[in-house]
Structures are given as C-alpha cells and as structure tokens.
Coordinates of C-alpha atoms in Angstrom, one line a residue:
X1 CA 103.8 83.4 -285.0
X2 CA 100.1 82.6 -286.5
X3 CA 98.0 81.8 -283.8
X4 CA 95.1 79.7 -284.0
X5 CA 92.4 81.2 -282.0
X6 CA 88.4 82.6 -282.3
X7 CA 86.8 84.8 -280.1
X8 CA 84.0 82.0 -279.0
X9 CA 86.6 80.8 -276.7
X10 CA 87.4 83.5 -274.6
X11 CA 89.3 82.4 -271.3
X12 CA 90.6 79.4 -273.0
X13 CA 94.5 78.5 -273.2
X14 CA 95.5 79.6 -276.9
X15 CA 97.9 77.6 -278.9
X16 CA 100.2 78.8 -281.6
X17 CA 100.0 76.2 -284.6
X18 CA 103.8 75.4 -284.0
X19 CA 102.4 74.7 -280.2
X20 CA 99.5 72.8 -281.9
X21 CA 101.1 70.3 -283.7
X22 CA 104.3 69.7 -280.7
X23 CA 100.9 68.9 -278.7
X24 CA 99.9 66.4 -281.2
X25 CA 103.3 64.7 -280.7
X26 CA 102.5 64.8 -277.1
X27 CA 99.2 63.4 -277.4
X28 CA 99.7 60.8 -280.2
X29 CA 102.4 59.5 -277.7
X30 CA 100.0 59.4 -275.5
X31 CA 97.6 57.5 -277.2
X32 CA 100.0 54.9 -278.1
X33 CA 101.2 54.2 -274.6
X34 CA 97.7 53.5 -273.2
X35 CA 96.8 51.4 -275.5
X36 CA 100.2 49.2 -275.4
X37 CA 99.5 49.5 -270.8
X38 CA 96.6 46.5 -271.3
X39 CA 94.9 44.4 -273.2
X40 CA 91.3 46.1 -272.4
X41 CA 89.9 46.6 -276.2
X42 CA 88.7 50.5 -277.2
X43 CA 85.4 51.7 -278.6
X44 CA 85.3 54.7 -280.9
X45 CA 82.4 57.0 -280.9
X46 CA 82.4 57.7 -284.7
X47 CA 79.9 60.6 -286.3
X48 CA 81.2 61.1 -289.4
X49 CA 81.6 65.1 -287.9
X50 CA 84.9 67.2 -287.3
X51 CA 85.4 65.6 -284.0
X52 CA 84.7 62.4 -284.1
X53 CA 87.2 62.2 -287.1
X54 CA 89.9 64.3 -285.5
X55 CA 89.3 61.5 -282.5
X56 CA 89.7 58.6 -285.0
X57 CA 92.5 60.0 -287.2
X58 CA 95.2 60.8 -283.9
X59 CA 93.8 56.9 -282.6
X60 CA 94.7 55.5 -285.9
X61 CA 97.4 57.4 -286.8
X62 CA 99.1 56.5 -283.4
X63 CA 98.5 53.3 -283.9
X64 CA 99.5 52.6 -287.3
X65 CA 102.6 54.3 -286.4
X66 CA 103.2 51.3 -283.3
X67 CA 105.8 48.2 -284.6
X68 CA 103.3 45.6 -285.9
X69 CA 103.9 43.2 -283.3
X70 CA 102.2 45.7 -280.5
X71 CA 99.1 46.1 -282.6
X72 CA 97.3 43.6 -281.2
X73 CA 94.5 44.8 -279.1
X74 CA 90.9 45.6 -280.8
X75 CA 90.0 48.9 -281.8
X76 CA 86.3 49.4 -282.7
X77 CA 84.4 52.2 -284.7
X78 CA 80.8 52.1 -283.8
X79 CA 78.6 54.8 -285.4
X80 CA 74.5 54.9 -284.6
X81 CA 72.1 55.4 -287.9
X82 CA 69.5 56.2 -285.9
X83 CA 67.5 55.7 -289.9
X84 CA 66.2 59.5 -290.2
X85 CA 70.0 61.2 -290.1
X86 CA 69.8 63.6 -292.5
X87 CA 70.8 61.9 -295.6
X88 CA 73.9 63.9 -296.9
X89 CA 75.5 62.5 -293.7
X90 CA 74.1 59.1 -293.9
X91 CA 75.6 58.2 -297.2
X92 CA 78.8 60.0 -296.1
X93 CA 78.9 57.8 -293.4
X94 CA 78.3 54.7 -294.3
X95 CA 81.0 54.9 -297.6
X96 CA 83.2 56.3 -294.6
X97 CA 82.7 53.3 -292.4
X98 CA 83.2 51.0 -295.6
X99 CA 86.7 52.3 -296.5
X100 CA 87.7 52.3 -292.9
X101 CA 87.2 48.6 -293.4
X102 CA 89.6 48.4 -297.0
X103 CA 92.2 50.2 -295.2
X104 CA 92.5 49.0 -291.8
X105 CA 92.7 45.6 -293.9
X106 CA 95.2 46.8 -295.7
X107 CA 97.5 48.6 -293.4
X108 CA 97.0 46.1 -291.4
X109 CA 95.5 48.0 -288.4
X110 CA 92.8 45.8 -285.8
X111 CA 90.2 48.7 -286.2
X112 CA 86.9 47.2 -287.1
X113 CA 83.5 49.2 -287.9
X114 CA 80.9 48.8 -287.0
X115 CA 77.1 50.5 -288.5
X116 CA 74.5 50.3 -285.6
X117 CA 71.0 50.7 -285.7
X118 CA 67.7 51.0 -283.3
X119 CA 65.6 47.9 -282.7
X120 CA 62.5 48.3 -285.3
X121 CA 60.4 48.5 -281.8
X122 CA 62.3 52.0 -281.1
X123 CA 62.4 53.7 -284.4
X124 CA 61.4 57.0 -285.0
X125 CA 58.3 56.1 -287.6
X126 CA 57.2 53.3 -285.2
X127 CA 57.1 54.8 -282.4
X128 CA 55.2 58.4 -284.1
X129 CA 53.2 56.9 -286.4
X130 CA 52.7 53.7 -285.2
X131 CA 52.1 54.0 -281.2
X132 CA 51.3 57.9 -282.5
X133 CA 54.0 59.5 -279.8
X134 CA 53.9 63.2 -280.8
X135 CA 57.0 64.7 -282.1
X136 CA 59.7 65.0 -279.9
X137 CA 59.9 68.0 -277.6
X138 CA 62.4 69.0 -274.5
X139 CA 60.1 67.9 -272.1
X140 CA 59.2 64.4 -274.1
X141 CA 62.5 63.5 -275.8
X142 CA 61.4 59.9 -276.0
X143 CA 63.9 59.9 -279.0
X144 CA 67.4 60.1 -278.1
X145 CA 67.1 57.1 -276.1
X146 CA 65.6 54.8 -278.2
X147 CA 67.4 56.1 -281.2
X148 CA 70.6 56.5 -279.8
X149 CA 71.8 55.9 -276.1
X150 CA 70.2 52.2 -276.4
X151 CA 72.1 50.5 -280.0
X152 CA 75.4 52.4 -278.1
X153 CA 74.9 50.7 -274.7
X154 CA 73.8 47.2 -276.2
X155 CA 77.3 47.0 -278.5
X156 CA 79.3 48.2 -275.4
X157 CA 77.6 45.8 -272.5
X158 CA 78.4 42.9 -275.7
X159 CA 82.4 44.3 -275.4
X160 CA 82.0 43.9 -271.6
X161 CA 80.7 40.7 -271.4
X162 CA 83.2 39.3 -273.7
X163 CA 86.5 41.4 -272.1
X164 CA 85.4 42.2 -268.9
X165 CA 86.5 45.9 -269.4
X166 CA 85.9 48.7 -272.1
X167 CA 88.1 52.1 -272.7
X168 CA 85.4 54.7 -274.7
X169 CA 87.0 57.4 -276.9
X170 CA 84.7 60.2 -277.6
X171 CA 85.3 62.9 -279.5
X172 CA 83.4 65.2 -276.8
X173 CA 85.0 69.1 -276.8
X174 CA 84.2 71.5 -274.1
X175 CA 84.1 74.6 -276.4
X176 CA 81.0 73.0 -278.2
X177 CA 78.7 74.8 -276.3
X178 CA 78.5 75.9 -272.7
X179 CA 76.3 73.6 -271.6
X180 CA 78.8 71.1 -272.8
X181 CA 81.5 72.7 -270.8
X182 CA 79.1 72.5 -267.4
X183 CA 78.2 68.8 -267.9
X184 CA 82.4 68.0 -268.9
X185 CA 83.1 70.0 -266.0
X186 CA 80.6 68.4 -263.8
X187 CA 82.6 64.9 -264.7
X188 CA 85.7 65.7 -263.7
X189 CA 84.8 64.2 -260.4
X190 CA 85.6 60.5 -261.9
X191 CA 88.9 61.9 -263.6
X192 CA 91.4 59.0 -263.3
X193 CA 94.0 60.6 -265.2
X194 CA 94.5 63.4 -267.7
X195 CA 91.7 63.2 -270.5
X196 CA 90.1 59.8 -268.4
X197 CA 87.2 59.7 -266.8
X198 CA 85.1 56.9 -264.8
X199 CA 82.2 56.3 -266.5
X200 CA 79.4 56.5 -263.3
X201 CA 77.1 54.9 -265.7
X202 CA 78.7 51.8 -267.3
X203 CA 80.5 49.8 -264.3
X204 CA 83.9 48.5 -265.7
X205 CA 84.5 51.2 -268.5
X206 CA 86.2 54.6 -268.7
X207 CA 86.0 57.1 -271.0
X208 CA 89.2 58.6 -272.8
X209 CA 88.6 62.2 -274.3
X210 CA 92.2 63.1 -276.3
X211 CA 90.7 66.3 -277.8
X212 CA 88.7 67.4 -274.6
X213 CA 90.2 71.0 -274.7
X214 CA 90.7 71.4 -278.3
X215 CA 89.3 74.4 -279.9
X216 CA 86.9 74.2 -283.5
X217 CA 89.6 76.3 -285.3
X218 CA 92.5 73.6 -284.1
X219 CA 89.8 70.3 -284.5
X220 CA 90.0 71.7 -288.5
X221 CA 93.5 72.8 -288.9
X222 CA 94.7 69.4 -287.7
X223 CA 92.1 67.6 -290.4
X224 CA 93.4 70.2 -293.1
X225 CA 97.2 69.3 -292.0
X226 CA 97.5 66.1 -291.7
X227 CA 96.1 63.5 -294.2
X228 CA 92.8 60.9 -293.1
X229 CA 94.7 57.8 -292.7
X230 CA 91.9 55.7 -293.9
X231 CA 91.9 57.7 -297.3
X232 CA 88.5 60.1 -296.9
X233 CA 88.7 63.6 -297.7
X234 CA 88.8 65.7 -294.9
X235 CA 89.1 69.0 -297.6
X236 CA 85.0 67.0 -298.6
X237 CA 84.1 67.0 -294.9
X238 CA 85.4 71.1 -294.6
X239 CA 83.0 71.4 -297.8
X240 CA 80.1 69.8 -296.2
X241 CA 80.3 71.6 -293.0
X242 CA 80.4 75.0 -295.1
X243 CA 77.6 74.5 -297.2
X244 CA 75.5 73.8 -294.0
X245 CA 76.6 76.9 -292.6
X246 CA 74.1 80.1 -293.6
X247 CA 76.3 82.2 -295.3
X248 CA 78.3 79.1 -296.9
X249 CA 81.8 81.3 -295.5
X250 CA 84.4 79.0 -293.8
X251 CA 87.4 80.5 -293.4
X252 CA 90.6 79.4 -291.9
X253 CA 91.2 81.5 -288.6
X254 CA 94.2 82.7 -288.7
X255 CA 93.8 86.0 -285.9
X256 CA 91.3 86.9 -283.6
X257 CA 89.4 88.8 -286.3
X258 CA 88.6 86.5 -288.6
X259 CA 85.4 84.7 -287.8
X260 CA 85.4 80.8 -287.3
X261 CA 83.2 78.5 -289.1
X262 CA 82.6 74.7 -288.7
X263 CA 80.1 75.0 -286.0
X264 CA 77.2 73.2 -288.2
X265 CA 75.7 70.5 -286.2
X266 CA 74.3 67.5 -288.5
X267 CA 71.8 64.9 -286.7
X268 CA 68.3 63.6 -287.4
X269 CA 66.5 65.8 -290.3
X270 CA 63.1 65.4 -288.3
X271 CA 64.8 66.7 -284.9
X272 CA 62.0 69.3 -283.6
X273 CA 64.1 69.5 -280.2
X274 CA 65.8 72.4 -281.8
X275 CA 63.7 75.3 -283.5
X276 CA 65.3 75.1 -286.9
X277 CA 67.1 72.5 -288.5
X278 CA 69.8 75.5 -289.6
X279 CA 72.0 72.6 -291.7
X280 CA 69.6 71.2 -293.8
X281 CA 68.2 74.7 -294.7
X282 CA 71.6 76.2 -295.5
X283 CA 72.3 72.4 -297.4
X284 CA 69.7 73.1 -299.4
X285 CA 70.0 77.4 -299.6
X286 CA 73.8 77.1 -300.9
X287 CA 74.0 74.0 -303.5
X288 CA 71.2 73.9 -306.1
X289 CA 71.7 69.7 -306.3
X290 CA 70.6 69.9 -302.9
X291 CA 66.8 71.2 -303.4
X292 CA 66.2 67.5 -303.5
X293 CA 66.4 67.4 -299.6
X294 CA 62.9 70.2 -299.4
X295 CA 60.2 68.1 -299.0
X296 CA 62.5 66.7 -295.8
X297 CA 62.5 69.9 -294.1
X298 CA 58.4 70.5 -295.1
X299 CA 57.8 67.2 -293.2
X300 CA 59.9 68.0 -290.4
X301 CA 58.4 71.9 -290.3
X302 CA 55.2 70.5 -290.1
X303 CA 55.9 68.2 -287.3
X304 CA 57.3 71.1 -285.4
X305 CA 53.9 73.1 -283.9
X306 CA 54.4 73.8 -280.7
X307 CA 50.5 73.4 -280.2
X308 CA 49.5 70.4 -281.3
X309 CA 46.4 69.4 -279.1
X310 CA 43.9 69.0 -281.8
X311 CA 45.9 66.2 -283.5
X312 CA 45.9 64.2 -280.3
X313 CA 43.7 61.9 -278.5
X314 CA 42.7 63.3 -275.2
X315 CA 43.8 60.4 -273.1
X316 CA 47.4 59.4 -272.8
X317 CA 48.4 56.4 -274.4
X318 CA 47.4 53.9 -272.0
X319 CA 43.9 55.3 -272.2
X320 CA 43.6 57.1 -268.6
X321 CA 42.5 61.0 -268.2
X322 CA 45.7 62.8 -267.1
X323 CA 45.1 66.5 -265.9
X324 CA 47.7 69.2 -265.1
X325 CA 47.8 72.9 -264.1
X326 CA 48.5 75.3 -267.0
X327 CA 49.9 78.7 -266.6
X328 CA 48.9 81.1 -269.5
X329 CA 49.4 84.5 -269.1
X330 CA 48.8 84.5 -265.4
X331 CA 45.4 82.2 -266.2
X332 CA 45.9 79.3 -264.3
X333 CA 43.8 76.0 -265.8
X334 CA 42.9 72.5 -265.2
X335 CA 43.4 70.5 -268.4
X336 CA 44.1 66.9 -269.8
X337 CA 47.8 66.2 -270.4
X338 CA 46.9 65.4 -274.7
X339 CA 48.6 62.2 -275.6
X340 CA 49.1 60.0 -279.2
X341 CA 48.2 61.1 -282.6
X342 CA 44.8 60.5 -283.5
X343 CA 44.0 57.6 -286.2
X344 CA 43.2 59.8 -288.4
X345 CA 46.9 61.9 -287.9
X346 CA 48.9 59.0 -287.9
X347 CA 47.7 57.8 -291.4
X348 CA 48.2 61.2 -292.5
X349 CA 51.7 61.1 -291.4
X350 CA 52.3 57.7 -292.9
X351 CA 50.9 59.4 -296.3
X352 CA 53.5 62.4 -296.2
X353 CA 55.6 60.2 -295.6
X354 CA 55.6 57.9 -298.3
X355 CA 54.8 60.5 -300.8
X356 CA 57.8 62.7 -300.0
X357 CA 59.7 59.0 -300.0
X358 CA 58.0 58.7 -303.9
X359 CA 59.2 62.3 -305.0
X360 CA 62.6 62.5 -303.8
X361 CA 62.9 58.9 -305.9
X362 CA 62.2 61.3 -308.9
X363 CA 64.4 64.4 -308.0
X364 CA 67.0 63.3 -305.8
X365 CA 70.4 62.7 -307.6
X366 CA 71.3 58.9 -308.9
X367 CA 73.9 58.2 -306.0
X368 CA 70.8 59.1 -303.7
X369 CA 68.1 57.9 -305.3
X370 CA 68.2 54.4 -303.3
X371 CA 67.3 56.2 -300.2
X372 CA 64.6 54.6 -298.0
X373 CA 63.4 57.0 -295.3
X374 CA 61.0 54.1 -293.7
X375 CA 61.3 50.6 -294.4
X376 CA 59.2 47.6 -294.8
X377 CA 60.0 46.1 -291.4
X378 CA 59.4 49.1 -289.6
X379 CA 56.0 49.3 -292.1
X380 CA 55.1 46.1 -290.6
X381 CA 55.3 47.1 -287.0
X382 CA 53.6 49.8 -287.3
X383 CA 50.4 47.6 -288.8
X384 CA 51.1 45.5 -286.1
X385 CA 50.5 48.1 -283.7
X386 CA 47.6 49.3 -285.8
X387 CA 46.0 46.2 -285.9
X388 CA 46.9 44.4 -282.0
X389 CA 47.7 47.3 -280.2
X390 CA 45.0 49.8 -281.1
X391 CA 42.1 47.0 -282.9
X392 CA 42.2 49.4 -285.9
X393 CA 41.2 46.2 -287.8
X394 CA 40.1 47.9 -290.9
X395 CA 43.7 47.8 -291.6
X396 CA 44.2 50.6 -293.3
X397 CA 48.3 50.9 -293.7
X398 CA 48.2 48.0 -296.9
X399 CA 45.5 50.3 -298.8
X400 CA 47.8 53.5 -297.9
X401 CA 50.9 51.7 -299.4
X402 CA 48.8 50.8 -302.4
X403 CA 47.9 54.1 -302.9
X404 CA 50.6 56.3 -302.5
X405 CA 53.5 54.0 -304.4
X406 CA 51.2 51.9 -306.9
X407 CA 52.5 48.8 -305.1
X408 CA 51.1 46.4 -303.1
X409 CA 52.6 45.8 -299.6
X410 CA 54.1 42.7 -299.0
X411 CA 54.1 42.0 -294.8
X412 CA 57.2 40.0 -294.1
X413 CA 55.6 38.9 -290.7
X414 CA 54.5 35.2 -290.8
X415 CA 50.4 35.4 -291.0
X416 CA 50.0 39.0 -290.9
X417 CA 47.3 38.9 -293.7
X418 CA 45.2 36.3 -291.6
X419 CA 42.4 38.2 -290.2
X420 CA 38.5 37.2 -289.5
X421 CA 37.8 41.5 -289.3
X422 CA 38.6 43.4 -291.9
X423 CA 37.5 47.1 -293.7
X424 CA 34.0 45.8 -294.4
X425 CA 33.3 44.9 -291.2
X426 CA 35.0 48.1 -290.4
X427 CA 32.5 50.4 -292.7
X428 CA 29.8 48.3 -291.1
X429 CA 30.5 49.1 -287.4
X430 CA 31.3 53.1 -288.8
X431 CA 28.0 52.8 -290.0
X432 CA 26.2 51.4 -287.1
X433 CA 28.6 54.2 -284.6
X434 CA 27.3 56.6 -286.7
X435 CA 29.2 60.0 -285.7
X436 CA 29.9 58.4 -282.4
X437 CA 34.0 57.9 -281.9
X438 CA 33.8 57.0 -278.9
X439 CA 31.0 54.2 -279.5
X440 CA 33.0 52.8 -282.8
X441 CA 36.5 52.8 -280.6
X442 CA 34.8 50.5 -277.7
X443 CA 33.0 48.7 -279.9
X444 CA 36.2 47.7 -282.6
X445 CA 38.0 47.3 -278.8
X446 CA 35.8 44.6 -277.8
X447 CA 35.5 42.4 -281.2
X448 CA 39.3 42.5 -281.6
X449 CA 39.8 41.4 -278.3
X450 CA 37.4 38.6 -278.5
X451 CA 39.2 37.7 -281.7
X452 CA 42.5 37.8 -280.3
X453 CA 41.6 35.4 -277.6
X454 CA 39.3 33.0 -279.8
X455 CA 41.9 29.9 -280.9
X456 CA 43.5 30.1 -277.2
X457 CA 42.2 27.0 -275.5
X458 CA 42.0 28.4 -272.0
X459 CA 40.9 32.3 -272.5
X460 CA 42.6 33.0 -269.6
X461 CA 42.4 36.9 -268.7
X462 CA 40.0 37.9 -271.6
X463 CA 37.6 39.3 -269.0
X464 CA 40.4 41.6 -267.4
X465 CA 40.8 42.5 -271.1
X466 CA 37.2 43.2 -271.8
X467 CA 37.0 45.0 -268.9
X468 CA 40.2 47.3 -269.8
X469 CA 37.9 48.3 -272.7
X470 CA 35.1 49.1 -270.8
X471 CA 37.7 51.5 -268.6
X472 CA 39.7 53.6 -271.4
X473 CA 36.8 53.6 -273.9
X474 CA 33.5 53.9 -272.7
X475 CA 33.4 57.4 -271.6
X476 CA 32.9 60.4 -273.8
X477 CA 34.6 62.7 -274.2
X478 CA 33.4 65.3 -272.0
X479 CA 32.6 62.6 -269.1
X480 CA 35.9 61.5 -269.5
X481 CA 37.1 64.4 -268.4
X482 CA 35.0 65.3 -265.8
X483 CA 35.1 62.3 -264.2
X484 CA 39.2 62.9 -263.9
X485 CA 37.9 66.3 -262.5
X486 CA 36.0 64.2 -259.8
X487 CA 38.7 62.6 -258.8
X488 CA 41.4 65.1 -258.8
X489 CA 38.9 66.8 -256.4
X490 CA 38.4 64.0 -254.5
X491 CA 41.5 63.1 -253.6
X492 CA 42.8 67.0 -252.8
X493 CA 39.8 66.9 -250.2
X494 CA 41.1 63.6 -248.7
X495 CA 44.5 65.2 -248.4
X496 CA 42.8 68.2 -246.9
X497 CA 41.0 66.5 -244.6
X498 CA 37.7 68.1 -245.8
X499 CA 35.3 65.5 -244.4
X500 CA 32.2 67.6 -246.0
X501 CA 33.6 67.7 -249.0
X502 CA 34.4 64.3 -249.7
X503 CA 30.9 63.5 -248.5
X504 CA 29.6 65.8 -251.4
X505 CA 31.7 64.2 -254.1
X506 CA 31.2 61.0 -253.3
X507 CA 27.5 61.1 -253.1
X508 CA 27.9 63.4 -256.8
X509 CA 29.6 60.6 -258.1
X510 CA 26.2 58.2 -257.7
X511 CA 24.5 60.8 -259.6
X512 CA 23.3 60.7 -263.4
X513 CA 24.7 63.6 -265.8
X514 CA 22.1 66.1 -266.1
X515 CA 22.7 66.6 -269.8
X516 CA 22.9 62.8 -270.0
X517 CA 20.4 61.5 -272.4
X518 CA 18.6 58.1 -271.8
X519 CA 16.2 56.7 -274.9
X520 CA 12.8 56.1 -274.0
X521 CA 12.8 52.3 -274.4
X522 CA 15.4 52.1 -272.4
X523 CA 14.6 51.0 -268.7
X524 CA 17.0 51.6 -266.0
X525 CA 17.2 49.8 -262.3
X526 CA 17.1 52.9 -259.8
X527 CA 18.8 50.2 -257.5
X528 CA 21.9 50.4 -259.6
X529 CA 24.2 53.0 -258.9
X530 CA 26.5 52.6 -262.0
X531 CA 25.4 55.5 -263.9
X532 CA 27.9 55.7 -266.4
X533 CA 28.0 56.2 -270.0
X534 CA 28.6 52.4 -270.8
X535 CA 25.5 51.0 -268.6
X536 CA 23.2 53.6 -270.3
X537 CA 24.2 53.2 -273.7
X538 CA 24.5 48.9 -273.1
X539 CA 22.2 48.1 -270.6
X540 CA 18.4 47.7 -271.2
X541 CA 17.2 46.2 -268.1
X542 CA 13.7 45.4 -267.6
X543 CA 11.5 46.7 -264.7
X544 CA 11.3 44.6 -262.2
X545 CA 8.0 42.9 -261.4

C-alpha cells in the first residue's frame, strides 16, 4: 500500500491513503454532526493557502452533502487583506472569495464571504510612513496586530453580539513548524472535545481545528483528490505553491524518499520579520511574467537593515529621550532607544513607493495592472499626520504625488486644503533656522499649534500644548541626551541611596553647559536657574537696575 508520509514529520502517526480518505469519512461525518448539535453560527479562517482550503472544502463539502432542510445555520468565510499581501495571492484571493459567493448561491449552501480589511488608522503605509514606525522587527511587530488580529476580532465580537456564541474553524496544523506544535500543544489545556478547543481569549467562542494533525503531503493529496466544491482549481493553487518554492520541484510523496514540497508560506510582501521573503524571490526566479513583482522585493529589501539608526529621530515618538544598555561584543553602552523615521525618510519612502506603484502600472501584466499598493485614503491620513500630528505644514505629500505620477492629489477629507501655513512660510522659517533642526522643529511646533487652536472660542489647554513643545523640542541634540543621562543617574543614586551623589547631580543640573554658547547681546538673570537651551536661545532679559 502507498503510504503518504515525509521525513519532516518524524514521530507522527502515518496514514496509508486508503487510511486517509476512510478518515475523511470519519471527519466529514464529523463535521456534519456538529454543525446540525446547535444553532451557534461558524467562522472560517480563509487564506487562500493549502490549509485554509483543505479546512473550507471538508466544511463545505460536509455540508452541501446535509438534506437541505438542515442547512440552516450561517457559515462565514472571513479572509484579512491586510493591503500589502503580496499581490499574486491577493488577486487569487479575492476571485476566490467572489466565486465562493456564485456557488454557495447556487448550491444553495448558507456560506457567506466575507473580504476584511485594517482600519486606514492601522495600515502598514500609515503607520511607517505617516507616524514613521520603523519597519517591523521581532522585538517591534507593531504589525500583525493592527494588520491582522484587530479586522479578525472586530468581525467575530459583531458574530457574538448578534448570536451570543461563535464556533472558529482554523485551518491551524501542528506539522507547520515546531513552534507551531509547542503553542497547539500548549492549548490543549481548553480541549473540550476532539479537535475543540476553548478559546482563553474570546469569552463565548471555541475553536474547531478538523485538520489539526494532518500532514502537508495528506493537506495536498486530499486537494489533488477530491474536487473544490466552489469550482477553484486546486491543480492552480499546487502551481502557485511550486513556483514559490526555490527549485520550483513539487512532487507528490509517494515514500519516504521522495522529498515533500508545498511548504511556501505566502503573507505580506514587505514582511521584514523574516530574513528573506523566499516566495516572492522564487515567484519571480521561476516564471519570467513574474519579474513584474522586482521592484516589490527592492522596496521590501531596502526596508530590511537591521541597523537603521541614522534614518531615525533620536527621541521615540512621543518626543521623550529613552536610553537602554547595549551589549556589543562584550562592550556594554548607554544609548537612546532611536524611534520614527525622520521627515526626510518618510518622504523618501512615500517616493519609492509611488514610483515602484508607477512602474509596475507599465510592466505588470493587464489582469494586474489595476493594482494599488497605497491608496488615496490611506494618502490622506498620512498628510493628516504630516500636517496635525507632526506641524510639517509645508505640506509636502501633495507636491510628492504631483511629482512622481504627473497628477494632482485630490484629498477626499472635507477641508484638508484649508491652511493659513503653507511651504512659503515653510522656506521662510528654513531660512531663518538656518542649519538648526532642532530650532526649525520647535519653532513649526509652536505656529501650528497656535494655528490649531485659533477659531476655538475658549483655547482651552493651548498652554499645556505650547509647553509640550517647549519639552520634546527645545533641546539639541546632544543636551537631549545628556540630560536623559542626568536623570538615569539620578534616579539609580536615589535607588541606591547615595545621598552624595544625588546632592552632586542635582546641584549639576543648575549648572550651564560648558560648551554652551550665549550671544553677546544676550543678557541673562544669574537669579534664574533655568539654564536650558530654550531660555538661552528665547530669552533676552535685561539687567536689572
């Protein structure tokens, strides 16, 4: 008998394929009587990937197979587009979800789908190049969250509120990776039932898991077998998954010596959580139509530098000092914790990104041509930010658009164009900063704000404001940091009960910078104390008589 095994799961039960498919009977049987036991409605996970469409097919296939009379309770397919999935899966998707739609119409089938995406707030481009969060890392994965876990978890808590209870199938296999396998095992702790789980972070749902212990050769035999009940080519979806793989070989396994394919994992083509993106470069390696899909994986390369310091402002985003203790080599350091991209970065990024936008207009084949990898409502957020958030108002994202696509931008927000600052004001206040960044960001911090709170009728909190200004922005550099210094010190002295030493830092902070630099006009009260950076550069007090 052919058995249907590969070495990566070593330990784990082997099935002959006549074993696989009396399983399947088991299973689709199954299936069918837990979703007859209630009327709680189910939510799909749906990819568009082997497992997710092995999931859907046994769901559907079960229940397409009930009496019509019992198919009455809601199925739904929900699928993320997180709007940067890499686009051969994107399109497959979406055409996917819309024949899933025809046929469950006509078949007669309650299975609705259902395309989710990320508030414009949490998108990838808003969030990078309009707040300027650097690219995603293991220890900052402010991604998957916004992108992912929050569309998901709004649709469900909407399913709760309107049933009272959920049932979850994923697609989830514990011989996709060991970590997988830990985490699966890990849950087994809320197991209700064979392949049901608790789900410890959704009160009144479980999660159902029909193809938990499924191995990768069995997920594609049973897609090769048995035909996709909403009429999509699974032989397609075995073509797609080869041509991501490097050596574009994806053979059937048929013994323990033949090696297994289908292991490509598709996601987000700017994903610089992994070190490579290995599908898009074996996409492109293996099918010359696919070149197209370059310029992607140069943008994404380039946002993958594991050192990225000098394209960030030293202050995290809120404008504090941050320090931390770096380890290099056995070296150990003091430095700032580097946070957003600078201006200057995140218009760069914005160019790239419309240019690569442009070209793959002009190479890309037809049926891809229409692709949008940032759209104009997330465009208008991120001048929003730009403008409100950060008092850039020289306003520079209209003038980029114009530039890079020969078009000019059209801002669907109501008054967005409305503006008493603008680039010449901006040029003039460059001007008068001179080479001074730091001058130029508190003073562009303090005209916006005074802007922003000019039609209110009571200006209530605009000194608070002001004074926020005065806190993130009117330090150099260098003081900036030293100051953080100070107080790191400080406060591991109070915790150390160094009485001396506290003394000594406290009375240091009263005194002026050496190296600081006062003009000569400039007369300064020894009675104040406040030495710092924004008094000397602002304040020109007279001498007293």
């Amino acid at each position: 008998m052919t058995e249907a095994q590969q070495p990566e799961n070593k330990g784990q039960q082997t099935r002959t394929v006549a074993e696989l498919v009396e399983y399947i009977q088991v299973l689709t049987t199954e299936i069918q009587e837990l979703y007859c036991l209630d009327a709680i409605p189910w939510v799909v996970g749906y990819s568009g990937g082997k497992d997710s469409t092995a999931t859907l097919q046994l769901v559907w296939n079960a229940i397409l197979a009930l009496p019509p009379e019992k198919r009455t309770k809601p199925v739904h397919v929900i699928t993320t587009d997180t709007l940067v999935e890499n686009p051969v899966v994107s399109v497959w998707v979406r055409k996917s979800l819309e024949q899933m739609r025809i046929a469950a119409n006509e078949q007669e089938i309650p299975i609705k789908a259902h395309l989710l995406y990320p508030a414009v707030k949490d998108t990838f481009w808003v969030n990078l190049i309009g707040k300027g969060y650097p690219a995603p890392r293991n220890r900052m994965r402010w991604c998957t969250e916004r992108l992912k876990i929050k569309p998901t978890d709004s649709f469900i808590r909407e399913v709760i509120q309107a049933n009272g209870e959920v049932i979850l199938v994923l697609g989830t296999r514990k011989a996709e990776s060991v970590k997988r396998a830990i985490t699966m095992a890990k849950h087994r702790e809320w197991r209700i039932r064979d392949h049901i789980n608790a789900n410890p972070n959704r009160p009144n749902s479980l999660i159902y898991l029909p193809i938990e212990d499924w191995r990768t050769d069995e997920v594609w035999i049973y897609l090769n077998q048995w035909q996709n009940p909403w009429g999509y080519s699974n032989k397609d979806l075995f073509i797609m998954y080869r041509g991501a793989t490097a050596d574009n070989e994806c053979p059937l396994v048929v013994d323990t010596s033949t090696p297994s394919c289908g292991d490509s994992r598709f996601g987000c083509w700017v994903c610089t959580i992994v070190n490579k993106d290995k599908s898009m470069e074996a996409m492109i390696q293996n099918d010359e139509e696919k070149e197209w899909m370059q310029p992607l994986l140069d943008i994404r390369n380039e946002l993958d530098i594991r050192d990225d310091r000098d394209k960030r402002d030293f202050r995290r985003i809120w404008g504090e000092v941050q320090l931390f203790e770096r380890n290099l080599d056995g070296e150990i350091s003091v430095e700032p914790i580097h946070g957003p991209y600078t201006k200057y970065w995140r218009e760069y990024w914005l160019r790239r990104l419309l240019q690569t936008e442009k070209e793959i207009h002009q190479t890309a084949p037809k049926n891809m041509r229409d692709i949008t990898l940032i759209s104009l409502e997330e465009l208008s957020e991120i001048r929003r930010i730009w403008l409100e958030e950060k008092h850039e108002f020289d306003d520079s994202l209209p003038r980029i658009y114009q530039q890079i696509t020969g078009e000019e931008f059209k801002d669907p927000r109501p008054g967005a164009d409305l503006s008493l600052l603008g680039s010449d004001e901006w040029a003039v206040l460059e001007e008068v900063c001179a080479d001074d960044e730091m001058h130029l960001e508190l003073m562009a911090k303090l005209l916006d704000t005074e802007r922003q709170f000019r039609k209110m009728s009571r200006r209530i909190g605009i000194y608070e404001s002001l004074e926020k200004c005065f806190t993130t922005s009117s330090r150099s550099k260098d003081e900036a940091v030293k100051n953080a210094h100070l107080k790191r010190d400080l406060k591991t002295a109070v915790e150390q009960g160094d009485i001396e030493k506290v003394k000594q830092l406290t009375l240091a902070d009263f005194v002026a910078p050496e190296e600081q630099t006062i003009r000569p006009d400039t007369q300064i009260d020894t009675a104040d104390n406040d030495k710092t950076w924004a008094n000397v550069k602002f304040k020109n007090k007279q001498t007293k008589p």
